Short mmCIF file of C-alpha atoms in Angstrom, two decimals:
data_model
loop_
_atom_site.label_atom_id
_atom_site.label_comp_id
_atom_site.label_asym_id
_atom_site.label_seq_id
_atom_site.Cartn_x
_atom_site.Cartn_y
_atom_site.Cartn_z
CA GLY A 13 -89.10 10.09 -22.78
CA HIS A 14 -92.41 11.43 -24.20
CA PRO A 15 -92.41 11.51 -28.06
CA ILE A 16 -93.32 15.28 -27.91
CA GLN A 17 -90.43 16.04 -25.74
CA ALA A 18 -88.08 14.14 -27.95
CA ILE A 19 -89.32 16.24 -30.97
CA ALA A 20 -88.94 19.43 -29.17
CA ALA A 21 -85.32 18.46 -28.17
CA LEU A 22 -84.36 18.20 -31.82
CA PRO A 23 -82.19 21.16 -33.15
CA HIS A 24 -84.25 23.60 -35.13
CA PRO A 25 -82.80 25.30 -38.23
CA SER A 26 -82.36 29.04 -37.86
CA VAL A 27 -84.76 31.15 -39.76
CA SER A 28 -82.68 33.43 -42.11
CA PRO A 29 -82.79 34.51 -45.84
CA ALA A 30 -81.12 32.04 -48.16
CA PRO A 31 -77.82 33.25 -49.48
CA SER A 32 -78.99 32.97 -53.05
CA ALA A 33 -81.92 35.32 -52.28
CA LYS A 34 -79.58 38.02 -50.96
CA PHE A 35 -77.39 37.59 -53.98
CA ASN A 36 -80.22 38.19 -56.30
CA ILE A 37 -81.30 41.28 -54.45
CA ASP A 38 -77.86 42.74 -54.66
CA ALA A 39 -77.56 41.85 -58.32
CA ASP A 40 -80.79 43.74 -58.98
CA TRP A 41 -79.72 46.85 -57.17
CA ALA A 42 -76.33 46.65 -59.02
CA THR A 43 -78.28 46.60 -62.18
CA MET A 44 -80.47 49.51 -61.16
CA ASP A 45 -77.26 51.41 -60.18
CA THR A 46 -75.77 50.86 -63.60
CA MET A 47 -79.03 52.12 -65.21
CA TYR A 48 -79.14 55.39 -63.13
CA THR A 49 -75.49 56.42 -62.58
CA GLY A 50 -74.92 57.51 -66.15
CA THR A 51 -72.60 54.79 -67.15
CA HIS A 52 -74.39 54.48 -70.52
CA ARG A 53 -73.12 56.57 -73.29
CA LEU A 54 -74.91 59.91 -73.65
CA SER A 55 -76.27 60.79 -77.07
CA PRO A 56 -75.72 64.22 -78.63
CA LEU A 57 -79.28 65.14 -77.56
CA ASP A 58 -78.53 64.30 -74.07
CA HIS A 59 -75.58 66.54 -74.15
CA ILE A 60 -77.69 69.34 -75.58
CA PHE A 61 -80.24 69.05 -72.69
CA ALA A 62 -77.30 69.04 -70.13
CA GLY A 63 -76.11 72.23 -71.86
CA VAL A 64 -79.48 73.90 -71.47
CA GLN A 65 -79.34 73.12 -67.73
CA ARG A 66 -75.93 74.58 -67.36
CA ALA A 67 -77.19 77.68 -69.40
CA LEU A 68 -79.78 78.39 -66.73
CA ASP A 69 -77.24 77.80 -64.09
CA THR A 70 -74.80 80.11 -65.67
CA VAL A 71 -77.22 82.97 -66.56
CA ALA A 72 -79.75 82.84 -63.73
CA GLY A 73 -78.07 80.72 -61.13
CA ASN A 74 -75.17 81.34 -58.47
CA PRO A 75 -72.11 79.68 -59.81
CA ILE A 76 -69.98 77.94 -57.27
CA ALA A 77 -66.18 77.99 -57.75
CA ALA A 78 -64.05 75.04 -57.19
CA ARG A 79 -61.05 77.23 -56.27
CA PRO A 80 -61.23 80.12 -53.76
CA SER A 81 -61.12 83.53 -55.35
CA PRO A 82 -57.54 84.85 -55.68
CA ALA A 83 -58.73 88.11 -54.13
CA LYS A 84 -59.75 86.58 -50.91
CA PRO A 85 -56.46 87.32 -49.05
CA VAL A 86 -56.14 90.72 -50.73
CA PRO A 87 -57.17 93.66 -48.54
CA SER A 88 -59.79 96.09 -49.87
CA SER A 89 -58.59 99.54 -51.06
CA GLU A 90 -60.26 102.84 -51.13
CA MET A 91 -61.81 104.12 -54.48
CA ASP A 92 -63.94 107.11 -55.21
CA ALA A 93 -67.24 106.74 -56.93
CA GLY A 94 -65.94 107.24 -60.46
CA GLN A 95 -63.32 104.65 -59.94
CA ARG A 96 -65.74 102.09 -58.44
CA ARG A 97 -68.07 102.75 -61.43
CA HIS A 98 -65.26 102.23 -63.96
CA ALA A 99 -64.04 99.05 -62.24
CA ALA A 100 -67.52 97.66 -61.94
CA GLY A 101 -67.94 98.35 -65.65
CA LEU A 102 -64.71 96.39 -66.54
CA MET A 103 -65.67 93.55 -64.21
CA ARG A 104 -69.13 93.28 -65.91
CA VAL A 105 -67.63 93.01 -69.20
CA ASP A 106 -65.20 90.30 -67.88
CA HIS A 107 -68.17 88.52 -66.19
CA THR A 108 -70.02 88.58 -69.55
CA GLY A 109 -66.95 87.24 -71.30
CA GLU A 110 -67.06 84.27 -68.95
CA VAL A 111 -70.66 83.66 -69.70
CA CYS A 112 -69.73 83.60 -73.35
CA ALA A 113 -66.87 81.31 -72.74
CA GLN A 114 -69.00 78.86 -70.72
CA ALA A 115 -71.59 78.92 -73.52
CA LEU A 116 -68.91 78.39 -76.20
CA TYR A 117 -67.52 75.30 -74.35
CA ASP A 118 -70.95 74.03 -73.64
CA GLY A 119 -72.03 74.27 -77.34
CA GLN A 120 -68.71 72.59 -78.45
CA ALA A 121 -68.79 69.81 -75.89
CA ALA A 122 -72.37 69.08 -76.66
CA LEU A 123 -71.57 68.11 -80.27
CA ALA A 124 -67.99 67.08 -79.91
CA ARG A 125 -67.35 63.76 -81.76
CA ASP A 126 -64.22 62.47 -79.82
CA PRO A 127 -64.70 61.83 -76.17
CA ALA A 128 -61.26 63.12 -75.47
CA THR A 129 -62.06 66.43 -76.99
CA ARG A 130 -65.23 66.54 -74.89
CA VAL A 131 -63.37 65.90 -71.79
CA HIS A 132 -60.87 68.58 -72.59
CA LEU A 133 -63.69 71.11 -73.25
CA GLU A 134 -65.61 70.21 -70.05
CA ALA A 135 -62.34 70.54 -67.95
CA ALA A 136 -61.81 74.03 -69.39
CA ALA A 137 -65.41 74.87 -68.80
CA ALA A 138 -64.96 73.99 -65.04
CA GLU A 139 -62.29 76.64 -64.72
CA GLU A 140 -64.41 79.07 -66.66
CA THR A 141 -67.13 78.49 -63.96
CA ASP A 142 -64.41 79.55 -61.40
CA HIS A 143 -63.87 82.81 -63.28
CA LEU A 144 -67.59 83.42 -63.56
CA ALA A 145 -68.01 83.11 -59.79
CA TRP A 146 -65.05 85.18 -58.95
CA CYS A 147 -66.28 88.11 -61.23
CA ALA A 148 -69.82 87.79 -59.75
CA GLU A 149 -68.45 87.96 -56.28
CA ARG A 150 -66.21 91.11 -57.23
CA LEU A 151 -69.20 92.76 -58.86
CA HIS A 152 -71.28 92.27 -55.64
CA GLU A 153 -68.46 93.81 -53.69
CA LEU A 154 -68.59 96.82 -55.96
CA ASP A 155 -72.33 97.09 -55.46
CA ASP A 156 -73.07 96.42 -59.11
CA ARG A 157 -74.71 93.71 -61.15
CA PRO A 158 -74.09 91.52 -64.18
CA SER A 159 -75.14 92.57 -67.73
CA LEU A 160 -78.86 92.43 -68.23
CA PHE A 161 -78.09 90.93 -71.68
CA ASN A 162 -76.34 87.84 -70.41
CA PRO A 163 -79.11 85.44 -71.71
CA LEU A 164 -78.57 86.90 -75.17
CA TRP A 165 -74.85 86.60 -74.95
CA TYR A 166 -75.11 82.94 -73.78
CA THR A 167 -77.52 81.90 -76.46
CA GLY A 168 -75.39 83.41 -79.28
CA SER A 169 -72.18 81.96 -77.97
CA PHE A 170 -73.71 78.51 -77.45
CA ALA A 171 -74.84 78.49 -81.14
CA ILE A 172 -71.42 79.57 -82.40
CA GLY A 173 -69.77 76.87 -80.22
CA ALA A 174 -72.16 74.22 -81.61
CA LEU A 175 -71.41 75.28 -85.22
CA ALA A 176 -67.76 75.14 -84.61
CA ALA A 177 -68.10 71.52 -83.31
CA LEU A 178 -70.04 70.59 -86.43
CA ALA A 179 -66.96 71.59 -88.44
CA GLY A 180 -64.94 68.80 -86.62
CA ASP A 181 -62.96 68.44 -83.40
CA ARG A 182 -59.77 69.86 -84.86
CA TRP A 183 -61.63 72.95 -86.10
CA SER A 184 -63.60 73.16 -82.75
CA LEU A 185 -60.17 73.15 -80.80
CA GLY A 186 -58.74 75.61 -83.16
CA PHE A 187 -61.77 77.87 -82.24
CA VAL A 188 -60.78 77.53 -78.52
CA VAL A 189 -57.16 78.61 -79.38
CA GLU A 190 -58.39 81.75 -81.12
CA THR A 191 -61.01 82.57 -78.53
CA GLU A 192 -58.58 82.11 -75.55
CA ARG A 193 -55.82 84.20 -77.33
CA GLN A 194 -58.34 87.10 -77.73
CA VAL A 195 -59.49 86.82 -74.15
CA GLU A 196 -55.96 86.73 -72.82
CA ALA A 197 -55.32 90.05 -74.77
CA HIS A 198 -58.55 91.48 -73.61
CA LEU A 199 -57.72 90.77 -70.01
CA GLY A 200 -54.33 92.43 -70.44
CA GLU A 201 -56.11 95.55 -71.80
CA HIS A 202 -58.36 95.62 -68.72
CA LEU A 203 -55.43 95.19 -66.32
CA GLU A 204 -54.07 98.39 -67.85
CA ARG A 205 -57.39 100.23 -67.54
CA LEU A 206 -58.29 99.21 -63.99
CA PRO A 207 -57.87 101.88 -61.33
CA ARG A 208 -54.35 101.34 -59.89
CA THR A 209 -55.78 101.01 -56.37
CA ASP A 210 -58.24 98.15 -57.35
CA THR A 211 -55.92 95.30 -56.28
CA ARG A 212 -58.70 92.84 -55.66
CA SER A 213 -59.92 93.10 -59.24
CA ARG A 214 -56.47 93.02 -60.61
CA VAL A 215 -55.32 89.71 -58.93
CA ILE A 216 -58.66 88.13 -60.30
CA LEU A 217 -57.83 89.15 -63.81
CA GLU A 218 -54.29 88.11 -63.57
CA THR A 219 -55.22 84.59 -62.50
CA MET A 220 -57.79 84.35 -65.35
CA GLN A 221 -55.34 85.44 -67.80
CA VAL A 222 -52.88 82.72 -66.76
CA ASP A 223 -55.81 80.08 -67.06
CA GLU A 224 -56.88 81.27 -70.53
CA ALA A 225 -53.33 81.08 -71.78
CA ARG A 226 -53.14 77.47 -70.58
CA HIS A 227 -56.44 76.68 -72.20
CA ALA A 228 -55.24 77.93 -75.57
CA ASP A 229 -51.91 76.05 -75.15
CA ASN A 230 -53.85 72.76 -74.33
CA ALA A 231 -56.13 73.05 -77.20
CA LEU A 232 -53.29 73.61 -79.56
CA ALA A 233 -51.43 70.64 -78.23
CA GLY A 234 -54.67 68.71 -78.66
CA GLY A 235 -54.53 69.28 -82.50
CA GLY A 236 -56.44 72.53 -82.84
CA ALA A 237 -56.42 73.80 -86.46
CA GLN A 238 -55.79 77.47 -87.26
CA ARG A 239 -58.93 79.25 -88.20
CA PRO A 240 -59.24 80.89 -91.73
CA PHE A 241 -58.54 84.51 -91.91
CA PRO A 242 -62.07 86.04 -91.88
CA ILE A 243 -63.16 84.24 -88.50
CA PRO A 244 -60.82 85.89 -86.12
CA ALA A 245 -61.69 89.30 -87.44
CA LEU A 246 -65.42 88.48 -87.12
CA MET A 247 -64.73 87.23 -83.55
CA ARG A 248 -62.90 90.40 -82.64
CA GLY A 249 -65.89 92.50 -84.19
CA ALA A 250 -68.44 90.55 -82.08
CA SER A 251 -66.27 90.92 -79.06
CA ALA A 252 -66.12 94.69 -79.47
CA VAL A 253 -69.92 95.02 -79.52
CA MET A 254 -70.23 92.81 -76.46
CA LYS A 255 -67.74 94.85 -74.47
CA ALA A 256 -69.22 98.16 -75.49
CA VAL A 257 -72.70 97.08 -74.35
CA ALA A 258 -71.80 95.09 -71.20
CA TYR A 259 -69.66 98.00 -69.84
CA ARG A 260 -72.89 100.00 -69.56
CA VAL A 261 -75.82 97.64 -69.36
#
């Protein structure tokens, strides 16, 4: 036949990207993914910046609980104006206590030397976020608000947590043990002071108390050292000031 027809009849190679080109593109994306997914080790400064972001979320944001509030299935009960005001004051103190706990854990985790210690602190902080959200929700139900001094409480607690971490992980975990034991006792006191009919607040505090006791036990099992004598007393004094102020403002 005609030469042109013979050429046209020849099979033509399909036009598609070379496998090597696709492989290189995928490799480039994998490299970028490694760069941006946080697989590199964070520096202490990175952890401090992350802590600042969590501070803003804790103090000014709307914390989201990973677990539903234990008060959700509990029916509301009738309380007079004085009982509601008293219950709200106690829950405001508990909310502020959770702000302080979040700050302590953030400060300690930011400067923790052992990655295992940091993981332990961050896991406990996640449960404290649940507590924070539950208390905030209950305050809203009682038509009240958190303490106006929460930014101050957070800042001071973060600094204390960072100082504890600088002393070393064993001392930092020991600080967790002492903090949680005091919080556990404080929640027990509030359970006695709550109006008898306020079952929704009661079940929240009971769940929190169980969590705090577990945090203390885990920190002790992780090698937490006992704090020297003056420190627990100073912590109780600072806590007493916070509770007196947060109950009212």
